């Protein structure tokens, strides 16, 4: 009976291994989410500094033309600098002044320019404007730069720190929701960079992918499952091809896109059109396989009932089998699209990886995609970009979670349909 | 004449011919019994004429561009000709509409042919892959001997501009890439194999339904995370962690290491291994399990001595599929494993892989006659066949195993 004891101990140990491995997997998942969230959540806010701007008639419109075409050439940068000097009148010396000018983002002059453009009557008045802070200041305010470090180890020196602390004590610096992140394209300055180009690029590419792979995928699944002759060599060959394509590494589809779409058909590089086409090749088997499973799980009684009442084969399939299988097929399609949204390797190969500032207007304008933007920004060592990379990941994950929840909802509906 | 205008006109024409066909068949239906419902007559009229006129435009286009380029007509003329073709076809179908006209069968035939054509797209994609990869790879092998490529141990694809340039000899020995790829895949499997397999066993044999319903979706989340996110995770969390713990033990680890990439890739593959093993274990017949438990074996003894041996082929097949996934993975390795070829088995050093080099060679540079860019296609060819063979073997093993118990 001693033997039994050791056998039961063994049993317990074995069970513990199972629990340990599940806990390990879940812990890793938690670490992944926590690390990304803790890096990224601050990026949804940006730091702004209040500047007392005097819209000086002498600088903006010395000839009193009130004509925007004249005014737009004015020295707005000088206006920003003057406002900063007004804020800190005690600063003197060229290098100190230059340092002072750097606490606001270089986009401040464009912001002020836009304000003047929107309302020319503002000229001559004094206004308090909240302008974007420089990324280093932003990082300091968010606590990503430690103020207690020795001066030579942080990117903000003591004098700048003094200015910022003065601004803080006067409530002239604040954190607001980061609109820039969602309304601008890439930029070399992290505080001015945004994901609009990537968002639109992903959106256009996915539209193309859906438009191509959904009809072809569903048609293929319907043919193979409902119409294809059994024991036919050609049909077998199609099936082998589909199963193989599902396992081909995604980067290979990028090679196909480069050699055939770009070089042979001379389509535009970096365009969401080609990106979408490449992704649709990859998504096609991922739509076909679950769609076939959905069709297969429709009870044969439905089909036979329709046939028995005199419906033709096509009528039985399209009017009776397909409506029941639709939620199941949509589940597969949405999961396939979610995978396409997260895919980056083939897009890198067809050149959807570039520094693109201008918002794409259509399917053939150069753009990037969300996962590619992650790759691009993850490469930059600046702390401001690390934060934004994690933020893009959060945006991407939110989209994926939404798509997958929809898929799960549809799957539940499908399961109800077939029982 | 713009092609969109032609298409829109044809579609509008098709819509109106649908209506005409519908009207005529309905009027016949008033006195006689029709073979097919009126909508089939309308649809046939519209679809058939549209297909014929589109085919006409397509054939004309090919004819003009490739066969007789000098025999080129104005776009307007083609437009009117295609309209004419449409009207003639529509008229001929229209005249055939009568009570015994089998419109439904014809429409259904067209639908079936359309479905068949769609399903051949998968074959076209495979052909496309093979053509693009093989064609460019042959060009590469005409510049660099295939034996140098497959068996050379020195990889340095930069073609030197000057004779004496250091570090860029234009060598294309791919062995370091293969070893790097397999090293990382090996590390990944060490992580994913046991964890994935054990969690699958626990989930299918021990866990209650309630736990399964909670944990299964959670592990599926791991499977849905884009690989570029894993890459970022490797760079920002795992690599610094490995580096600092290496320093603790007095080891000097590069910030890009095979270990970091392999570890993270292992995490990525866990749900893949566990879901395949889960399927395989569930396919083992219940009576085998019951027999073992009935003669007094404990659960773990049943699992280790009955279920696993019975499921072994399936599990091996699943692991092979996981390896092929690891070999083809790009983003994690490109971000975490490094760029420089390094022939080593030391997981603490930076290595590079086949997929990383394909990316590095192709991003940016676009001259299509240099061996540097063509080498990417040769690597693609190797990668394609490597994963193809692995998948083929794995799927066959899994299928044989399933048949054994069906």
PDB file of N, CA and C in Angstrom, chain B residues 35-119:
ATOM      1  N   UNK B  35     -41.966  27.534 -67.051  1.00  0.00           N
ATOM      2  CA  UNK B  35     -41.036  26.547 -66.474  1.00  0.00           C
ATOM      3  C   UNK B  35     -40.274  27.168 -65.304  1.00  0.00           C
ATOM      4  N   UNK B  36     -39.760  28.385 -65.515  1.00  0.00           N
ATOM      5  CA  UNK B  36     -38.951  29.023 -64.472  1.00  0.00           C
ATOM      6  C   UNK B  36     -39.679  30.269 -63.976  1.00  0.00           C
ATOM      7  N   UNK B  37     -39.392  30.630 -62.717  1.00  0.00           N
ATOM      8  CA  UNK B  37     -40.012  31.831 -62.157  1.00  0.00           C
ATOM      9  C   UNK B  37     -39.540  33.064 -62.929  1.00  0.00           C
ATOM     10  N   UNK B  38     -40.356  34.113 -62.983  1.00  0.00           N
ATOM     11  CA  UNK B  38     -40.002  35.307 -63.776  1.00  0.00           C
ATOM     12  C   UNK B  38     -38.649  35.900 -63.417  1.00  0.00           C
ATOM     13  N   UNK B  39     -38.274  35.884 -62.112  1.00  0.00           N
ATOM     14  CA  UNK B  39     -36.995  36.533 -61.783  1.00  0.00           C
ATOM     15  C   UNK B  39     -35.824  35.834 -62.479  1.00  0.00           C
ATOM     16  N   UNK B  40     -35.964  34.551 -62.770  1.00  0.00           N
ATOM     17  CA  UNK B  40     -34.870  33.859 -63.464  1.00  0.00           C
ATOM     18  C   UNK B  40     -34.739  34.346 -64.886  1.00  0.00           C
ATOM     19  N   UNK B  41     -35.881  34.601 -65.540  1.00  0.00           N
ATOM     20  CA  UNK B  41     -35.805  35.122 -66.904  1.00  0.00           C
ATOM     21  C   UNK B  41     -35.118  36.480 -66.920  1.00  0.00           C
ATOM     22  N   UNK B  42     -35.536  37.343 -65.980  1.00  0.00           N
ATOM     23  CA  UNK B  42     -34.914  38.666 -65.902  1.00  0.00           C
ATOM     24  C   UNK B  42     -33.431  38.557 -65.618  1.00  0.00           C
ATOM     25  N   UNK B  43     -33.074  37.731 -64.613  1.00  0.00           N
ATOM     26  CA  UNK B  43     -31.665  37.622 -64.235  1.00  0.00           C
ATOM     27  C   UNK B  43     -30.826  37.087 -65.379  1.00  0.00           C
ATOM     28  N   UNK B  44     -31.353  36.073 -66.070  1.00  0.00           N
ATOM     29  CA  UNK B  44     -30.577  35.484 -67.159  1.00  0.00           C
ATOM     30  C   UNK B  44     -30.277  36.539 -68.212  1.00  0.00           C
ATOM     31  N   UNK B  45     -31.326  37.292 -68.564  1.00  0.00           N
ATOM     32  CA  UNK B  45     -31.163  38.350 -69.562  1.00  0.00           C
ATOM     33  C   UNK B  45     -30.047  39.306 -69.145  1.00  0.00           C
ATOM     34  N   UNK B  46     -30.116  39.757 -67.889  1.00  0.00           N
ATOM     35  CA  UNK B  46     -29.146  40.753 -67.423  1.00  0.00           C
ATOM     36  C   UNK B  46     -27.745  40.149 -67.324  1.00  0.00           C
ATOM     37  N   UNK B  47     -27.618  39.020 -66.617  1.00  0.00           N
ATOM     38  CA  UNK B  47     -26.293  38.453 -66.353  1.00  0.00           C
ATOM     39  C   UNK B  47     -25.618  38.022 -67.647  1.00  0.00           C
ATOM     40  N   UNK B  48     -26.376  37.331 -68.476  1.00  0.00           N
ATOM     41  CA  UNK B  48     -25.791  36.770 -69.694  1.00  0.00           C
ATOM     42  C   UNK B  48     -25.265  37.880 -70.602  1.00  0.00           C
ATOM     43  N   UNK B  49     -26.094  38.912 -70.806  1.00  0.00           N
ATOM     44  CA  UNK B  49     -25.654  39.986 -71.704  1.00  0.00           C
ATOM     45  C   UNK B  49     -24.465  40.723 -71.117  1.00  0.00           C
ATOM     46  N   UNK B  50     -24.491  40.911 -69.806  1.00  0.00           N
ATOM     47  CA  UNK B  50     -23.383  41.621 -69.163  1.00  0.00           C
ATOM     48  C   UNK B  50     -22.080  40.836 -69.342  1.00  0.00           C
ATOM     49  N   UNK B  51     -22.155  39.525 -69.095  1.00  0.00           N
ATOM     50  CA  UNK B  51     -20.939  38.711 -69.208  1.00  0.00           C
ATOM     51  C   UNK B  51     -20.399  38.753 -70.628  1.00  0.00           C
ATOM     52  N   UNK B  52     -21.304  38.579 -71.617  1.00  0.00           N
ATOM     53  CA  UNK B  52     -20.831  38.556 -73.002  1.00  0.00           C
ATOM     54  C   UNK B  52     -20.194  39.879 -73.388  1.00  0.00           C
ATOM     55  N   UNK B  53     -20.823  41.003 -72.976  1.00  0.00           N
ATOM     56  CA  UNK B  53     -20.248  42.283 -73.398  1.00  0.00           C
ATOM     57  C   UNK B  53     -18.939  42.559 -72.683  1.00  0.00           C
ATOM     58  N   UNK B  54     -18.833  42.153 -71.413  1.00  0.00           N
ATOM     59  CA  UNK B  54     -17.564  42.356 -70.700  1.00  0.00           C
ATOM     60  C   UNK B  54     -16.460  41.504 -71.315  1.00  0.00           C
ATOM     61  N   UNK B  55     -16.808  40.266 -71.660  1.00  0.00           N
ATOM     62  CA  UNK B  55     -15.827  39.404 -72.325  1.00  0.00           C
ATOM     63  C   UNK B  55     -15.374  40.038 -73.631  1.00  0.00           C
ATOM     64  N   UNK B  56     -16.324  40.615 -74.360  1.00  0.00           N
ATOM     65  CA  UNK B  56     -15.983  41.283 -75.616  1.00  0.00           C
ATOM     66  C   UNK B  56     -14.951  42.374 -75.387  1.00  0.00           C
ATOM     67  N   UNK B  57     -15.194  43.208 -74.363  1.00  0.00           N
ATOM     68  CA  UNK B  57     -14.247  44.299 -74.083  1.00  0.00           C
ATOM     69  C   UNK B  57     -12.876  43.739 -73.725  1.00  0.00           C
ATOM     70  N   UNK B  58     -12.875  42.711 -72.887  1.00  0.00           N
ATOM     71  CA  UNK B  58     -11.621  42.122 -72.437  1.00  0.00           C
ATOM     72  C   UNK B  58     -10.823  41.561 -73.601  1.00  0.00           C
ATOM     73  N   UNK B  59     -11.517  40.783 -74.451  1.00  0.00           N
ATOM     74  CA  UNK B  59     -10.828  40.161 -75.581  1.00  0.00           C
ATOM     75  C   UNK B  59     -10.313  41.231 -76.534  1.00  0.00           C
ATOM     76  N   UNK B  60     -11.131  42.227 -76.756  1.00  0.00           N
ATOM     77  CA  UNK B  60     -10.700  43.313 -77.639  1.00  0.00           C
ATOM     78  C   UNK B  60      -9.440  43.979 -77.092  1.00  0.00           C
ATOM     79  N   UNK B  61      -9.446  44.191 -75.793  1.00  0.00           N
ATOM     80  CA  UNK B  61      -8.318  44.846 -75.146  1.00  0.00           C
ATOM     81  C   UNK B  61      -7.040  44.027 -75.339  1.00  0.00           C
ATOM     82  N   UNK B  62      -7.121  42.724 -75.083  1.00  0.00           N
ATOM     83  CA  UNK B  62      -5.954  41.858 -75.252  1.00  0.00           C
ATOM     84  C   UNK B  62      -5.502  41.873 -76.703  1.00  0.00           C
ATOM     85  N   UNK B  63      -6.473  41.742 -77.594  1.00  0.00           N
ATOM     86  CA  UNK B  63      -6.223  41.725 -79.027  1.00  0.00           C
ATOM     87  C   UNK B  63      -5.456  42.974 -79.434  1.00  0.00           C
ATOM     88  N   UNK B  64      -5.946  44.116 -78.966  1.00  0.00           N
ATOM     89  CA  UNK B  64      -5.366  45.392 -79.358  1.00  0.00           C
ATOM     90  C   UNK B  64      -3.974  45.579 -78.776  1.00  0.00           C
ATOM     91  N   UNK B  65      -3.817  45.189 -77.483  1.00  0.00           N
ATOM     92  CA  UNK B  65      -2.549  45.485 -76.812  1.00  0.00           C
ATOM     93  C   UNK B  65      -1.427  44.531 -77.193  1.00  0.00           C
ATOM     94  N   UNK B  66      -1.770  43.263 -77.407  1.00  0.00           N
ATOM     95  CA  UNK B  66      -0.695  42.280 -77.558  1.00  0.00           C
ATOM     96  C   UNK B  66      -0.563  41.728 -78.969  1.00  0.00           C
ATOM     97  N   UNK B  67      -1.692  41.632 -79.689  1.00  0.00           N
ATOM     98  CA  UNK B  67      -1.585  40.984 -80.987  1.00  0.00           C
ATOM     99  C   UNK B  67      -1.344  41.982 -82.111  1.00  0.00           C
ATOM    100  N   UNK B  68      -2.216  42.968 -82.199  1.00  0.00           N
ATOM    101  CA  UNK B  68      -2.080  43.926 -83.289  1.00  0.00           C
ATOM    102  C   UNK B  68      -2.081  45.337 -82.744  1.00  0.00           C
ATOM    103  N   UNK B  69      -0.956  45.755 -82.146  1.00  0.00           N
ATOM    104  CA  UNK B  69      -0.943  47.077 -81.530  1.00  0.00           C
ATOM    105  C   UNK B  69      -1.231  48.189 -82.539  1.00  0.00           C
ATOM    106  N   UNK B  70      -0.904  47.945 -83.812  1.00  0.00           N
ATOM    107  CA  UNK B  70      -1.117  49.025 -84.785  1.00  0.00           C
ATOM    108  C   UNK B  70      -2.592  49.172 -85.146  1.00  0.00           C
ATOM    109  N   UNK B  71      -3.351  48.077 -84.864  1.00  0.00           N
ATOM    110  CA  UNK B  71      -4.759  48.085 -85.224  1.00  0.00           C
ATOM    111  C   UNK B  71      -5.578  48.576 -84.035  1.00  0.00           C
ATOM    112  N   UNK B  72      -5.483  49.879 -83.788  1.00  0.00           N
ATOM    113  CA  UNK B  72      -6.095  50.369 -82.564  1.00  0.00           C
ATOM    114  C   UNK B  72      -7.251  51.310 -82.881  1.00  0.00           C
ATOM    115  N   UNK B  73      -8.392  51.026 -82.287  1.00  0.00           N
ATOM    116  CA  UNK B  73      -9.568  51.843 -82.537  1.00  0.00           C
ATOM    117  C   UNK B  73      -9.748  52.854 -81.415  1.00  0.00           C
ATOM    118  N   UNK B  74     -10.550  53.834 -81.644  1.00  0.00           N
ATOM    119  CA  UNK B  74     -10.761  54.814 -80.586  1.00  0.00           C
ATOM    120  C   UNK B  74     -11.614  54.192 -79.484  1.00  0.00           C
ATOM    121  N   UNK B  75     -11.456  54.725 -78.288  1.00  0.00           N
ATOM    122  CA  UNK B  75     -12.185  54.199 -77.136  1.00  0.00           C
ATOM    123  C   UNK B  75     -13.700  54.312 -77.348  1.00  0.00           C
ATOM    124  N   UNK B  76     -14.095  55.416 -77.992  1.00  0.00           N
ATOM    125  CA  UNK B  76     -15.529  55.614 -78.214  1.00  0.00           C
ATOM    126  C   UNK B  76     -16.118  54.480 -79.033  1.00  0.00           C
ATOM    127  N   UNK B  77     -15.374  54.077 -80.053  1.00  0.00           N
ATOM    128  CA  UNK B  77     -15.876  53.026 -80.934  1.00  0.00           C
ATOM    129  C   UNK B  77     -16.052  51.722 -80.152  1.00  0.00           C
ATOM    130  N   UNK B  78     -15.042  51.403 -79.307  1.00  0.00           N
ATOM    131  CA  UNK B  78     -15.148  50.183 -78.508  1.00  0.00           C
ATOM    132  C   UNK B  78     -16.353  50.255 -77.595  1.00  0.00           C
ATOM    133  N   UNK B  79     -16.575  51.432 -77.056  1.00  0.00           N
ATOM    134  CA  UNK B  79     -17.708  51.627 -76.170  1.00  0.00           C
ATOM    135  C   UNK B  79     -19.013  51.298 -76.908  1.00  0.00           C
ATOM    136  N   UNK B  80     -19.167  51.870 -78.116  1.00  0.00           N
ATOM    137  CA  UNK B  80     -20.407  51.631 -78.845  1.00  0.00           C
ATOM    138  C   UNK B  80     -20.512  50.179 -79.292  1.00  0.00           C
ATOM    139  N   UNK B  81     -19.373  49.588 -79.667  1.00  0.00           N
ATOM    140  CA  UNK B  81     -19.396  48.171 -80.058  1.00  0.00           C
ATOM    141  C   UNK B  81     -19.840  47.299 -78.894  1.00  0.00           C
ATOM    142  N   UNK B  82     -19.326  47.633 -77.690  1.00  0.00           N
ATOM    143  CA  UNK B  82     -19.702  46.795 -76.547  1.00  0.00           C
ATOM    144  C   UNK B  82     -21.188  46.953 -76.230  1.00  0.00           C
ATOM    145  N   UNK B  83     -21.691  48.181 -76.401  1.00  0.00           N
ATOM    146  CA  UNK B  83     -23.125  48.383 -76.207  1.00  0.00           C
ATOM    147  C   UNK B  83     -23.915  47.556 -77.217  1.00  0.00           C
ATOM    148  N   UNK B  84     -23.422  47.553 -78.458  1.00  0.00           N
ATOM    149  CA  UNK B  84     -24.088  46.793 -79.525  1.00  0.00           C
ATOM    150  C   UNK B  84     -24.110  45.308 -79.174  1.00  0.00           C
ATOM    151  N   UNK B  85     -22.950  44.796 -78.735  1.00  0.00           N
ATOM    152  CA  UNK B  85     -22.879  43.389 -78.358  1.00  0.00           C
ATOM    153  C   UNK B  85     -23.892  43.108 -77.257  1.00  0.00           C
ATOM    154  N   UNK B  86     -23.947  44.001 -76.295  1.00  0.00           N
ATOM    155  CA  UNK B  86     -24.888  43.822 -75.188  1.00  0.00           C
ATOM    156  C   UNK B  86     -26.315  43.712 -75.724  1.00  0.00           C
ATOM    157  N   UNK B  87     -26.687  44.684 -76.573  1.00  0.00           N
ATOM    158  CA  UNK B  87     -28.074  44.725 -77.048  1.00  0.00           C
ATOM    159  C   UNK B  87     -28.421  43.495 -77.880  1.00  0.00           C
ATOM    160  N   UNK B  88     -27.455  43.065 -78.745  1.00  0.00           N
ATOM    161  CA  UNK B  88     -27.742  41.892 -79.582  1.00  0.00           C
ATOM    162  C   UNK B  88     -27.951  40.663 -78.720  1.00  0.00           C
ATOM    163  N   UNK B  89     -27.044  40.465 -77.726  1.00  0.00           N
ATOM    164  CA  UNK B  89     -27.205  39.299 -76.844  1.00  0.00           C
ATOM    165  C   UNK B  89     -28.526  39.377 -76.098  1.00  0.00           C
ATOM    166  N   UNK B  90     -28.792  40.563 -75.555  1.00  0.00           N
ATOM    167  CA  UNK B  90     -30.021  40.716 -74.769  1.00  0.00           C
ATOM    168  C   UNK B  90     -31.236  40.408 -75.637  1.00  0.00           C
ATOM    169  N   UNK B  91     -31.203  40.893 -76.881  1.00  0.00           N
ATOM    170  CA  UNK B  91     -32.342  40.674 -77.780  1.00  0.00           C
ATOM    171  C   UNK B  91     -32.511  39.185 -78.065  1.00  0.00           C
ATOM    172  N   UNK B  92     -31.393  38.505 -78.331  1.00  0.00           N
ATOM    173  CA  UNK B  92     -31.503  37.081 -78.673  1.00  0.00           C
ATOM    174  C   UNK B  92     -32.036  36.274 -77.486  1.00  0.00           C
ATOM    175  N   UNK B  93     -31.618  36.648 -76.280  1.00  0.00           N
ATOM    176  CA  UNK B  93     -32.161  35.946 -75.104  1.00  0.00           C
ATOM    177  C   UNK B  93     -33.629  36.310 -74.933  1.00  0.00           C
ATOM    178  N   UNK B  94     -33.929  37.585 -75.139  1.00  0.00           N
ATOM    179  CA  UNK B  94     -35.301  38.074 -74.956  1.00  0.00           C
ATOM    180  C   UNK B  94     -36.264  37.301 -75.857  1.00  0.00           C
ATOM    181  N   UNK B  95     -35.833  37.061 -77.106  1.00  0.00           N
ATOM    182  CA  UNK B  95     -36.719  36.370 -78.049  1.00  0.00           C
ATOM    183  C   UNK B  95     -36.953  34.926 -77.621  1.00  0.00           C
ATOM    184  N   UNK B  96     -35.992  34.365 -76.878  1.00  0.00           N
ATOM    185  CA  UNK B  96     -36.139  32.961 -76.483  1.00  0.00           C
ATOM    186  C   UNK B  96     -37.109  32.777 -75.320  1.00  0.00           C
ATOM    187  N   UNK B  97     -37.418  33.868 -74.631  1.00  0.00           N
ATOM    188  CA  UNK B  97     -38.282  33.733 -73.448  1.00  0.00           C
ATOM    189  C   UNK B  97     -39.673  33.285 -73.861  1.00  0.00           C
ATOM    190  N   UNK B  98     -40.031  32.096 -73.405  1.00  0.00           N
ATOM    191  CA  UNK B  98     -41.400  31.608 -73.619  1.00  0.00           C
ATOM    192  C   UNK B  98     -41.691  30.629 -72.496  1.00  0.00           C
ATOM    193  N   UNK B  99     -42.838  29.978 -72.541  1.00  0.00           N
ATOM    194  CA  UNK B  99     -43.240  29.262 -71.330  1.00  0.00           C
ATOM    195  C   UNK B  99     -42.338  28.076 -71.010  1.00  0.00           C
ATOM    196  N   UNK B 100     -41.725  27.450 -72.032  1.00  0.00           N
ATOM    197  CA  UNK B 100     -40.874  26.295 -71.745  1.00  0.00           C
ATOM    198  C   UNK B 100     -39.386  26.629 -71.623  1.00  0.00           C
ATOM    199  N   UNK B 101     -39.065  27.937 -71.683  1.00  0.00           N
ATOM    200  CA  UNK B 101     -37.647  28.331 -71.636  1.00  0.00           C
ATOM    201  C   UNK B 101     -37.058  28.033 -70.252  1.00  0.00           C
ATOM    202  N   UNK B 102     -35.952  27.254 -70.246  1.00  0.00           N
ATOM    203  CA  UNK B 102     -35.405  26.823 -68.957  1.00  0.00           C
ATOM    204  C   UNK B 102     -34.401  27.852 -68.430  1.00  0.00           C
ATOM    205  N   UNK B 103     -34.929  28.985 -68.046  1.00  0.00           N
ATOM    206  CA  UNK B 103     -34.042  30.073 -67.591  1.00  0.00           C
ATOM    207  C   UNK B 103     -33.358  29.726 -66.283  1.00  0.00           C
ATOM    208  N   UNK B 104     -34.106  29.064 -65.374  1.00  0.00           N
ATOM    209  CA  UNK B 104     -33.520  28.797 -64.058  1.00  0.00           C
ATOM    210  C   UNK B 104     -32.268  27.940 -64.190  1.00  0.00           C
ATOM    211  N   UNK B 105     -32.382  26.881 -65.007  1.00  0.00           N
ATOM    212  CA  UNK B 105     -31.219  25.995 -65.147  1.00  0.00           C
ATOM    213  C   UNK B 105     -30.008  26.753 -65.681  1.00  0.00           C
ATOM    214  N   UNK B 106     -30.278  27.669 -66.628  1.00  0.00           N
ATOM    215  CA  UNK B 106     -29.158  28.407 -67.203  1.00  0.00           C
ATOM    216  C   UNK B 106     -28.532  29.325 -66.166  1.00  0.00           C
ATOM    217  N   UNK B 107     -29.373  30.029 -65.381  1.00  0.00           N
ATOM    218  CA  UNK B 107     -28.841  30.910 -64.335  1.00  0.00           C
ATOM    219  C   UNK B 107     -28.029  30.092 -63.331  1.00  0.00           C
ATOM    220  N   UNK B 108     -28.558  28.928 -62.967  1.00  0.00           N
ATOM    221  CA  UNK B 108     -27.849  28.107 -61.988  1.00  0.00           C
ATOM    222  C   UNK B 108     -26.516  27.616 -62.528  1.00  0.00           C
ATOM    223  N   UNK B 109     -26.486  27.318 -63.816  1.00  0.00           N
ATOM    224  CA  UNK B 109     -25.215  26.928 -64.435  1.00  0.00           C
ATOM    225  C   UNK B 109     -24.199  28.050 -64.319  1.00  0.00           C
ATOM    226  N   UNK B 110     -24.673  29.260 -64.640  1.00  0.00           N
ATOM    227  CA  UNK B 110     -23.758  30.402 -64.567  1.00  0.00           C
ATOM    228  C   UNK B 110     -23.232  30.552 -63.135  1.00  0.00           C
ATOM    229  N   UNK B 111     -24.132  30.417 -62.163  1.00  0.00           N
ATOM    230  CA  UNK B 111     -23.699  30.546 -60.763  1.00  0.00           C
ATOM    231  C   UNK B 111     -22.640  29.501 -60.429  1.00  0.00           C
ATOM    232  N   UNK B 112     -22.884  28.258 -60.857  1.00  0.00           N
ATOM    233  CA  UNK B 112     -21.918  27.211 -60.521  1.00  0.00           C
ATOM    234  C   UNK B 112     -20.562  27.464 -61.172  1.00  0.00           C
ATOM    235  N   UNK B 113     -20.595  27.951 -62.416  1.00  0.00           N
ATOM    236  CA  UNK B 113     -19.320  28.243 -63.084  1.00  0.00           C
ATOM    237  C   UNK B 113     -18.589  29.363 -62.348  1.00  0.00           C
ATOM    238  N   UNK B 114     -19.356  30.379 -61.913  1.00  0.00           N
ATOM    239  CA  UNK B 114     -18.744  31.482 -61.158  1.00  0.00           C
ATOM    240  C   UNK B 114     -18.078  30.949 -59.884  1.00  0.00           C
ATOM    241  N   UNK B 115     -18.782  30.065 -59.175  1.00  0.00           N
ATOM    242  CA  UNK B 115     -18.219  29.509 -57.942  1.00  0.00           C
ATOM    243  C   UNK B 115     -16.941  28.721 -58.239  1.00  0.00           C
ATOM    244  N   UNK B 116     -16.981  27.955 -59.322  1.00  0.00           N
ATOM    245  CA  UNK B 116     -15.803  27.165 -59.690  1.00  0.00           C
ATOM    246  C   UNK B 116     -14.616  28.078 -59.969  1.00  0.00           C
ATOM    247  N   UNK B 117     -14.887  29.167 -60.717  1.00  0.00           N
ATOM    248  CA  UNK B 117     -13.796  30.091 -61.048  1.00  0.00           C
ATOM    249  C   UNK B 117     -13.205  30.685 -59.770  1.00  0.00           C
ATOM    250  N   UNK B 118     -14.091  31.072 -58.829  1.00  0.00           N
ATOM    251  CA  UNK B 118     -13.595  31.635 -57.573  1.00  0.00           C
ATOM    252  C   UNK B 118     -12.683  30.649 -56.843  1.00  0.00           C
ATOM    253  N   UNK B 119     -13.070  29.355 -56.893  1.00  0.00           N
ATOM    254  CA  UNK B 119     -12.277  28.421 -56.106  1.00  0.00           C
ATOM    255  C   UNK B 119     -10.936  28.100 -56.750  1.00  0.00           C
TER     256      UNK B 119
END
